[in-house]
GROMACS .gro file of C-alpha atoms in nm:
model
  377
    1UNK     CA    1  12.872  11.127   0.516
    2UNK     CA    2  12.885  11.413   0.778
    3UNK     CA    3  13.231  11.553   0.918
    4UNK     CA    4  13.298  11.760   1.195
    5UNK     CA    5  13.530  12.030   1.259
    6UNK     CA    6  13.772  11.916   1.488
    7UNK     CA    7  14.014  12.201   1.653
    8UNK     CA    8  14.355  12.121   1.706
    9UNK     CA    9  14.512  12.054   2.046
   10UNK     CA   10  14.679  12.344   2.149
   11UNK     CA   11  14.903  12.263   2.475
   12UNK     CA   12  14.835  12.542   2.791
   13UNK     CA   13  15.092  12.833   2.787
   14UNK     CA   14  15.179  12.871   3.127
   15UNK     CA   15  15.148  13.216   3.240
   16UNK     CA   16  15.412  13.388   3.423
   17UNK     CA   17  15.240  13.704   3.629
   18UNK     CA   18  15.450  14.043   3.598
   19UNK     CA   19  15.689  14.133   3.800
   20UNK     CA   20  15.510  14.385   4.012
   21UNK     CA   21  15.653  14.765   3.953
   22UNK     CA   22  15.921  14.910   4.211
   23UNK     CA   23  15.825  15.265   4.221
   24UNK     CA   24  15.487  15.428   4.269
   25UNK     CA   25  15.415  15.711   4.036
   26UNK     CA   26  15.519  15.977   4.282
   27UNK     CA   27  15.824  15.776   4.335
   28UNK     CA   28  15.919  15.770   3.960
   29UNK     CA   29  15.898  16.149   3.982
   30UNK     CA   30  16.150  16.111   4.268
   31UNK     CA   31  16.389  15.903   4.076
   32UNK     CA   32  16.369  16.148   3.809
   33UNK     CA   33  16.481  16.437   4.029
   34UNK     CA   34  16.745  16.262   4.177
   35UNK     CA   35  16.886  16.177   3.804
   36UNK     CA   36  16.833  16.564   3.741
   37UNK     CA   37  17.020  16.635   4.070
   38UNK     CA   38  17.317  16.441   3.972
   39UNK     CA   39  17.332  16.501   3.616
   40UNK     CA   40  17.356  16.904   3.705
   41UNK     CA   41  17.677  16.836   3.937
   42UNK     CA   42  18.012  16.933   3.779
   43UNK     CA   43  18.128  16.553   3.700
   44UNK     CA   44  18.261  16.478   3.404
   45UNK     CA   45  18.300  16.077   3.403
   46UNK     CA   46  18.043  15.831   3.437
   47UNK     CA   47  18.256  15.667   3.736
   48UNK     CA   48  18.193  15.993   3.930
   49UNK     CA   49  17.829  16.032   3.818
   50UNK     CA   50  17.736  15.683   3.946
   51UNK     CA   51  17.927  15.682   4.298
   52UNK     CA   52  17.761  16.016   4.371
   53UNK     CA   53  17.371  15.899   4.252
   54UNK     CA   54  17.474  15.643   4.538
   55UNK     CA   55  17.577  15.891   4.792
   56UNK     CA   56  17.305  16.148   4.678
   57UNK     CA   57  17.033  15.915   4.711
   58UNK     CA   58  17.175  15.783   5.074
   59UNK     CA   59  17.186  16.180   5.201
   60UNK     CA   60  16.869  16.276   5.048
   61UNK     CA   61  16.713  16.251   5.381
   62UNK     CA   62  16.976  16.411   5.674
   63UNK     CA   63  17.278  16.524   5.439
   64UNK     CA   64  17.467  16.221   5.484
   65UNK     CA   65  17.546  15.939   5.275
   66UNK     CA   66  17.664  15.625   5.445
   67UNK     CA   67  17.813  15.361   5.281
   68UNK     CA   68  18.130  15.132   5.252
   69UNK     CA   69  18.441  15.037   5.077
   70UNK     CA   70  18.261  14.744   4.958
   71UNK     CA   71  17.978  14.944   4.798
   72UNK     CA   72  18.200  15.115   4.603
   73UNK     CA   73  18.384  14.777   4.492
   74UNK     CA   74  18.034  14.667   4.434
   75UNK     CA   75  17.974  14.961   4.145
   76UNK     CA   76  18.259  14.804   3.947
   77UNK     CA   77  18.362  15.183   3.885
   78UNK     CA   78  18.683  15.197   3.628
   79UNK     CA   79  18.841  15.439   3.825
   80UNK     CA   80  18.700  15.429   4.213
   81UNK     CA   81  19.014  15.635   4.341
   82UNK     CA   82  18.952  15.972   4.042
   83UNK     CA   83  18.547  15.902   4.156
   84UNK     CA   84  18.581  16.009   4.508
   85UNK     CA   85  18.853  16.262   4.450
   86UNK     CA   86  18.601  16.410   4.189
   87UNK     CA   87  18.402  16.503   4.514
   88UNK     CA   88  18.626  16.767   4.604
   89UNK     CA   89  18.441  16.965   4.345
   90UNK     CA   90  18.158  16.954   4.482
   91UNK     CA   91  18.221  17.065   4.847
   92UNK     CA   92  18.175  16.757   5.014
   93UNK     CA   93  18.318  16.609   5.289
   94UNK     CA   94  18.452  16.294   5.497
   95UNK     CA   95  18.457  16.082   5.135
   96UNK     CA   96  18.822  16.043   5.175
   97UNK     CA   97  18.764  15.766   5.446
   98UNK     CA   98  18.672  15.579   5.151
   99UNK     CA   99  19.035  15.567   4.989
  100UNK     CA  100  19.189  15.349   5.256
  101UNK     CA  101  19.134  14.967   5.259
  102UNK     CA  102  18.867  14.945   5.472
  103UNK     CA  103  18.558  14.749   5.346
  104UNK     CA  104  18.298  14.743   5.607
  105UNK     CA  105  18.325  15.018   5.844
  106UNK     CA  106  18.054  15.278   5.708
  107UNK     CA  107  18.163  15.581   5.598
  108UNK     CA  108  17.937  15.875   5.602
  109UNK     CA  109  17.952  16.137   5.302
  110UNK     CA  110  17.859  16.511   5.391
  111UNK     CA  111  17.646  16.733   5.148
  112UNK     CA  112  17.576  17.033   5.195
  113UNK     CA  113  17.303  17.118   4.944
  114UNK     CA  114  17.115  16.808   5.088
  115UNK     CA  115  17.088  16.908   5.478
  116UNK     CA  116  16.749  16.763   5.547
  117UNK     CA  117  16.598  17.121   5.569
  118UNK     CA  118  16.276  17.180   5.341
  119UNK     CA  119  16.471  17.425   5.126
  120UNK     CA  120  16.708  17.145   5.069
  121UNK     CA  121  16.747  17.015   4.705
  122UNK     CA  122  16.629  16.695   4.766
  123UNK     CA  123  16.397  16.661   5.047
  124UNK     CA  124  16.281  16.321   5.041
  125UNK     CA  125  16.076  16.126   5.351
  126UNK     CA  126  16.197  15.852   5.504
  127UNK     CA  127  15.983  15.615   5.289
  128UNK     CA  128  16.028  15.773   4.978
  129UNK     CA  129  16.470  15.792   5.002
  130UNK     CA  130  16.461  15.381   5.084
  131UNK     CA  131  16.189  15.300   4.769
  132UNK     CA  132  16.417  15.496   4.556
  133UNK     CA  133  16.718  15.371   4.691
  134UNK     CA  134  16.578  15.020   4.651
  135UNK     CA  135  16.515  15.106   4.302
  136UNK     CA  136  16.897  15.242   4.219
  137UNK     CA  137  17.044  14.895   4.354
  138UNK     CA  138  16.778  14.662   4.157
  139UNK     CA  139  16.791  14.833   3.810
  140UNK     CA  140  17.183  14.819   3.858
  141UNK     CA  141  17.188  14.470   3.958
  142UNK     CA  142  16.949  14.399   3.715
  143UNK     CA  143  17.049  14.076   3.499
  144UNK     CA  144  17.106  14.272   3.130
  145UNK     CA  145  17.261  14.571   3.311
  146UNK     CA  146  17.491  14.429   3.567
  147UNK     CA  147  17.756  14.334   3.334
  148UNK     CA  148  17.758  14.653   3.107
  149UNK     CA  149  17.966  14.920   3.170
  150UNK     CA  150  17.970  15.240   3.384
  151UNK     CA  151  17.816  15.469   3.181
  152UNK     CA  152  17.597  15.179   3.021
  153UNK     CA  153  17.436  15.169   3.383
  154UNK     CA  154  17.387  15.520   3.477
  155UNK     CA  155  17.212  15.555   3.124
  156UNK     CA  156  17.023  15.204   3.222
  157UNK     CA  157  16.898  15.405   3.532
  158UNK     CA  158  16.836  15.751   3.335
  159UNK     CA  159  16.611  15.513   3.106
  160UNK     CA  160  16.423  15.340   3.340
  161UNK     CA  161  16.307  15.670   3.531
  162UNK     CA  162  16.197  15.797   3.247
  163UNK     CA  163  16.029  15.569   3.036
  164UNK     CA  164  15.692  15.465   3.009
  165UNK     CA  165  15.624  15.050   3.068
  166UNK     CA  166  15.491  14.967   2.798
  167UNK     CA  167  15.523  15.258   2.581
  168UNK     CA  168  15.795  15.474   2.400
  169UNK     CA  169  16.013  15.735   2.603
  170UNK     CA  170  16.205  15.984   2.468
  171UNK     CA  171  16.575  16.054   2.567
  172UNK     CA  172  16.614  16.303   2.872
  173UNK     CA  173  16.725  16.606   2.806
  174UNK     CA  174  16.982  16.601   3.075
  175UNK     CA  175  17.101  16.220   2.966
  176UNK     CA  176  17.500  16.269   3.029
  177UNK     CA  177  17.664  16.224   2.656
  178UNK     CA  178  17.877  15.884   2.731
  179UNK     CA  179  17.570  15.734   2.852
  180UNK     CA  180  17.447  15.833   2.504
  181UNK     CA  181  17.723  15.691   2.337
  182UNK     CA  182  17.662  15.373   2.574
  183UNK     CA  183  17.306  15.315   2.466
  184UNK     CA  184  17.406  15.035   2.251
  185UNK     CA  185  17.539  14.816   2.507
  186UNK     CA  186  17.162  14.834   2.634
  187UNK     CA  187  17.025  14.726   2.353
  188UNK     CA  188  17.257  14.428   2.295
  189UNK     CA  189  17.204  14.325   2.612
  190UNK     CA  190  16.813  14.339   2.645
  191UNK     CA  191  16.789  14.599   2.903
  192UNK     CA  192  16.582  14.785   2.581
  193UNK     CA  193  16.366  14.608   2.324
  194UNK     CA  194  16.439  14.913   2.047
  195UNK     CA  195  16.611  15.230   2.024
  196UNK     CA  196  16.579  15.433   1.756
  197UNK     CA  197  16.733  15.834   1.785
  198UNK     CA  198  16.582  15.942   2.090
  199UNK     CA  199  16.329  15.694   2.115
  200UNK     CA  200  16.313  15.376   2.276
  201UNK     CA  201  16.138  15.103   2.434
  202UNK     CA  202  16.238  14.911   2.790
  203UNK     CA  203  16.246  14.534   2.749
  204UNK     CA  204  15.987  14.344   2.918
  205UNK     CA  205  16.255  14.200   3.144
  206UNK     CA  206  16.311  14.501   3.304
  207UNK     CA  207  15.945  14.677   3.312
  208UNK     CA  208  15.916  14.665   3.633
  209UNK     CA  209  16.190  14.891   3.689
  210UNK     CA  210  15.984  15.181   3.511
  211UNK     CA  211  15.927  15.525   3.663
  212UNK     CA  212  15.665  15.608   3.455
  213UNK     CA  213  15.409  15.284   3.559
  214UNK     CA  214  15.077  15.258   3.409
  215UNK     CA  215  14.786  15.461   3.603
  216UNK     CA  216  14.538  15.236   3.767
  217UNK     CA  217  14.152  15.313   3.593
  218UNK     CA  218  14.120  15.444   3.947
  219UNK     CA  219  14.293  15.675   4.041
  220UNK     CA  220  14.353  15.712   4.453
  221UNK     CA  221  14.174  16.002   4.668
  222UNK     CA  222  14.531  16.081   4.791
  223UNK     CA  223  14.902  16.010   4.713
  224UNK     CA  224  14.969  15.925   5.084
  225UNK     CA  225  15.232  15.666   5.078
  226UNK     CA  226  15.263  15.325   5.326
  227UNK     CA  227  15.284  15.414   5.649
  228UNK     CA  228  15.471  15.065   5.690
  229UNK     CA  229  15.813  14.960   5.577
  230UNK     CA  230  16.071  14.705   5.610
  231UNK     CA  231  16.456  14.807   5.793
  232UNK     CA  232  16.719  14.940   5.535
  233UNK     CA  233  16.987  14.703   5.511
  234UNK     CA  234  17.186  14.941   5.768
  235UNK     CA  235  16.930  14.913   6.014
  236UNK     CA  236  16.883  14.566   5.960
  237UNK     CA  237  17.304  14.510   6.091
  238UNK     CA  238  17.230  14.746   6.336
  239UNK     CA  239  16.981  14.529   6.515
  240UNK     CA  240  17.152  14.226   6.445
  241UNK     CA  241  17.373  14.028   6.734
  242UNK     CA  242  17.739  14.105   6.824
  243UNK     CA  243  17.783  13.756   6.619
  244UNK     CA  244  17.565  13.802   6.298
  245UNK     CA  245  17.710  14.107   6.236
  246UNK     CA  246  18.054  13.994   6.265
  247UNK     CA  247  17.926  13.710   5.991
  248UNK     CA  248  17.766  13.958   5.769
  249UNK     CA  249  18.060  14.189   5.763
  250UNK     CA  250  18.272  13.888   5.671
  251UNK     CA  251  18.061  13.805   5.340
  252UNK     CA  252  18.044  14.092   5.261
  253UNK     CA  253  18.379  14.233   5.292
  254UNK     CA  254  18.500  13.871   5.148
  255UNK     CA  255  18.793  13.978   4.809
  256UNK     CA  256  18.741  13.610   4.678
  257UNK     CA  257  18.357  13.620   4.647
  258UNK     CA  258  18.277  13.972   4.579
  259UNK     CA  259  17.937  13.981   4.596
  260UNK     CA  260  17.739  14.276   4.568
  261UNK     CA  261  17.587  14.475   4.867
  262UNK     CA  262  17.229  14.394   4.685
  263UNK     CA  263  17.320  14.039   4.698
  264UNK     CA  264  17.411  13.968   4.993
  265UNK     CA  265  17.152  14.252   5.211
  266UNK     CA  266  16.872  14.029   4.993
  267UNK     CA  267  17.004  13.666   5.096
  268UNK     CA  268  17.038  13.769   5.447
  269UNK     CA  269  16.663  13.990   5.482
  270UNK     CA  270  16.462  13.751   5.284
  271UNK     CA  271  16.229  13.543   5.479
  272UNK     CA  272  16.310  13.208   5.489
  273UNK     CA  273  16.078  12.980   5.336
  274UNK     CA  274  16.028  12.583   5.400
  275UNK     CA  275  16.114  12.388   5.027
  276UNK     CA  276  15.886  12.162   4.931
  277UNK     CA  277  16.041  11.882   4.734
  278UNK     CA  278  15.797  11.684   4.488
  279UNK     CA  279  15.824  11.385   4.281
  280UNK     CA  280  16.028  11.514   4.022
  281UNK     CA  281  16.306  11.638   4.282
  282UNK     CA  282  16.360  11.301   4.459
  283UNK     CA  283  16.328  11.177   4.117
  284UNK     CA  284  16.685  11.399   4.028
  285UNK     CA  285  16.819  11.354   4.346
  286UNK     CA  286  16.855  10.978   4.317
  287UNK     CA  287  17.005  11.038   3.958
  288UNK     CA  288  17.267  11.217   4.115
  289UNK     CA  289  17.313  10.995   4.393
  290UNK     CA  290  17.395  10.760   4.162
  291UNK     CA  291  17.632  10.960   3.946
  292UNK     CA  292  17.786  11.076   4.270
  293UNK     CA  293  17.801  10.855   4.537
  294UNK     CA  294  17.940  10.864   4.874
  295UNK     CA  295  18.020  11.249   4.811
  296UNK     CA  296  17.941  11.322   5.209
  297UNK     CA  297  18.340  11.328   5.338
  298UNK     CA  298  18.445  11.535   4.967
  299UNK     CA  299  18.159  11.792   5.091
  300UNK     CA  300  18.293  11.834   5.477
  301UNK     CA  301  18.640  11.875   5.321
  302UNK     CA  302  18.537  12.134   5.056
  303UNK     CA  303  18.316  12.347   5.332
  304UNK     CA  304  18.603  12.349   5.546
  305UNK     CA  305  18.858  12.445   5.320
  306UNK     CA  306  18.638  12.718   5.127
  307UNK     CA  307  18.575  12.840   5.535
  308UNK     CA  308  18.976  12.826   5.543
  309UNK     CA  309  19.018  13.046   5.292
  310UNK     CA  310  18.695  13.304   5.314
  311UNK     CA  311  18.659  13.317   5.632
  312UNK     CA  312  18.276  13.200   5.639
  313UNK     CA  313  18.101  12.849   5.523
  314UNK     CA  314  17.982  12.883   5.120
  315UNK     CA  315  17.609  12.914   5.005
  316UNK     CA  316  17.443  12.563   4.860
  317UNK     CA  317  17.537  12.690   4.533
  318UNK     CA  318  17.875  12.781   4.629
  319UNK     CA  319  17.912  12.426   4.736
  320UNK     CA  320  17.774  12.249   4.446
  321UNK     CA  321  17.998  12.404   4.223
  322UNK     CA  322  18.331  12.371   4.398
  323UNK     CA  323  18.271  12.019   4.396
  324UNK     CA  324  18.198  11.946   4.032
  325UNK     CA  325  17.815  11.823   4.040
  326UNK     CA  326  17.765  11.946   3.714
  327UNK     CA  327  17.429  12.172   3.642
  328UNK     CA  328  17.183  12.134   3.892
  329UNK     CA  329  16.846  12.312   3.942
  330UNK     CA  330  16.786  12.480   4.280
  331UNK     CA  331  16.565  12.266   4.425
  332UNK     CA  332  16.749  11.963   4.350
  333UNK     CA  333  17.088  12.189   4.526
  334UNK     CA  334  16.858  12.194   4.820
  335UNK     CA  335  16.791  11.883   4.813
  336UNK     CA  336  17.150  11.748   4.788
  337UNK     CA  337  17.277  11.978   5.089
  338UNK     CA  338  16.994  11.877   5.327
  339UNK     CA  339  17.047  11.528   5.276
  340UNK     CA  340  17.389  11.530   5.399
  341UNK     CA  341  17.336  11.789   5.675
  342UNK     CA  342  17.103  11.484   5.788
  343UNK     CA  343  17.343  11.234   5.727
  344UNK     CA  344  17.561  11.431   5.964
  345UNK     CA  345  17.860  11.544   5.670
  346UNK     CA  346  17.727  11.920   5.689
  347UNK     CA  347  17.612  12.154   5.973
  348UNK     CA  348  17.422  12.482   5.907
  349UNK     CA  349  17.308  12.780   6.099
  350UNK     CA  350  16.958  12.784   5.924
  351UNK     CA  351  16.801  13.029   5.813
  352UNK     CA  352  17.162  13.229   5.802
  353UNK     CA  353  17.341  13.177   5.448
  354UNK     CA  354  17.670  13.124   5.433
  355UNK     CA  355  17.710  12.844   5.696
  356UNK     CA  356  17.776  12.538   5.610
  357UNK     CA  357  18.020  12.380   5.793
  358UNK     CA  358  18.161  12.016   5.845
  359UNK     CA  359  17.931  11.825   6.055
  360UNK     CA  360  17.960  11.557   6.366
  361UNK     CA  361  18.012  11.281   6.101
  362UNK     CA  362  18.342  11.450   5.893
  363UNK     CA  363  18.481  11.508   6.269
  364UNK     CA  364  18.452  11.137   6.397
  365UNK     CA  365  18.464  10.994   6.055
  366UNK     CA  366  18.209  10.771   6.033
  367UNK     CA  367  17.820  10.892   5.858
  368UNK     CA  368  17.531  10.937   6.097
  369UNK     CA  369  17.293  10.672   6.068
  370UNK     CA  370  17.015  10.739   5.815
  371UNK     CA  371  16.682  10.558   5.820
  372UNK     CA  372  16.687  10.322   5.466
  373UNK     CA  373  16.373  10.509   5.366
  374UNK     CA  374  16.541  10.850   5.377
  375UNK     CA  375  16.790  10.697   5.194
  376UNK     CA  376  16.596  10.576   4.863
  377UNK     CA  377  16.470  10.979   4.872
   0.00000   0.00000   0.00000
């Protein structure tokens, strides 16, 4: 009798491409100097370090940093007043514009040492200041960092400069000692995969966020950077209407949402793409319908009264929540809020987040007529 081997089914791991790196090799050297920059100041707290890697990074190009009440609010500093006041130290000027309780008027930061001039100590390009700058806000924001501490995140940003992607870095040199003392909180929080003395490894979460990215196995004739490149978020408001900015400025100036310059610059600049809902969304959204029926005048009222009291409409998610759906996946969010904009309970100013409004139905009272078909999903 013959047998046959007979290999065991082994289901497909779906795999998930890398998140592609931030900074070009050049630019990691950038990052790196900026850190060095900083670290060399005469600040002594982790508050002050942080706010002024912000403003360095923002003057690296002209001398002046601009930025906002609400970036600073953003930084979750400990101490935001004894930050700014710590710039007195270093000679520079206009930061005291950023004491009063203004939130959105930009405020621009003079220094000195970075005039724009060649012999300046940081003489970035245009190109190079926003990639690095773009870099700063995402490792910040990042999901194991964001809730750390101060110094947890300046070290989180030390780390990332200078370590290797998929390789152990050493400690810098310069590495300020609380953010030493904070590497732990980095470690318990997955921003690294191991630390041991002055060694450690970034987690594969945050890779991507690595100065030091692998070398192609070609290397380039030239380190010429993109000519091309998208609008900071400053010039992005700037060429926005009289209206959108007025909406912008109200999100993100908003106390009772809070959200984070990064947030809300990368809702409002992202393009909009069309959602494509499959079997398996209809499929959840006529669970929910059934869980949650007739929910179209509850959502007008909530949109309203979260309008009432921020002074702009909530995001889908916003929405959801407020109303008690229980967890829901994005698409089948989407889903929910579309159908009732087309039943008539909701109004939008698509693509713009942060719109929803009542809609014609909630104001006369009665529910737009909806084909049956659209109905059963």
């Amino acid at each position: 009798m013959s047998s046959s081997l007979r290999t065991p089914f082994t289901p497909a791991v779906p795999v998930v491409a890398p998140k592609p790196f931030l900074l070009t090799p050049h630019q990691g050297e950038a990052a790196r100097a900026l850190l060095a920059h900083v670290s060399a100041l005469p600040l002594t707290t982790a508050d002050a370090q942080l706010l002024a890697t912000v403003v360095t990074i923002r003057a690296a190009r002209a001398g002046v940093g601009n930025l906002t009440g609400q970036d600073v609010r953003s930084l979750r500093l400990a101490d935001p007043e004894g930050a700014v006041t710590a710039f007195a130290a270093l000679g520079w000027q206009g930061y005291e514009a950023l004491l009063g309780g203004d939130l959105v008027t930009p405020v621009g930061v003079i220094v000195p040492d970075l005039s724009g001039q060649p012999e300046s100590a940081l003489h970035f390009g245009k190109l190079m200041r926003s990639r690095v700058s773009g870099w700063t806000v995402r490792t910040l924001s990042a999901k194991p960092v964001k809730k750390t501490s101060t110094a947890a995140r300046l070290a989180a940003l030390f780390l990332a400069a200078h370590g290797p992607a998929d390789e152990h870095g050493t400690l810098p040199a310069h590495l300020p000692g609380h953010c030493r003392a904070a590497l732990p909180e980095l470690l318990d929080k997955g921003f690294l995969r191991e630390l041991d003395g002055d060694r450690y490894l970034l987690a594969e979460a945050v890779r991507h966020l690595s100065g030091m990215r692998p070398l192609p196995d070609v290397q380039p004739a030239t380190r010429d950077e993109p000519e091309a490149e998208g609008p900071s978020w400053q010039e992005w408001k700037d060429r926005a209407s009289v209206a959108l900015r007025r909406h912008v400025e109200a999100v993100e100036s908003c106390p009772e949402c809070a959200l984070s310059t990064a947030r809300v610059s990368e809702a409002f600049m992202r393009k909009a793409l069309p959602a494509q809902f499959g079997e398996k969304a209809r499929t959840a959204y006529g669970v929910w319908a059934a869980k949650y029926p007739d929910q179209g005048p509850a959502a007008a009222e909530s949109a309203a009264a979260f309008r009432a009291l921020h002074g702009h409409g909530p995001s889908v998610k916003q929405l959801c929540t407020a109303l008690g759906w229980g967890k829901m996946s994005r698409q089948l969010r989407i889903h929910v809020i579309r159908r009732l904009i087309a039943e008539g309970w909701l109004t939008n100013t698509d693509p713009v987040p942060w719109t929803l409004r009542p809609g014609k139905a909630a104001q006369t009272g009665t529910a737009a007529a909806a084909p049956v078909a659209a109905r059963r999903g």
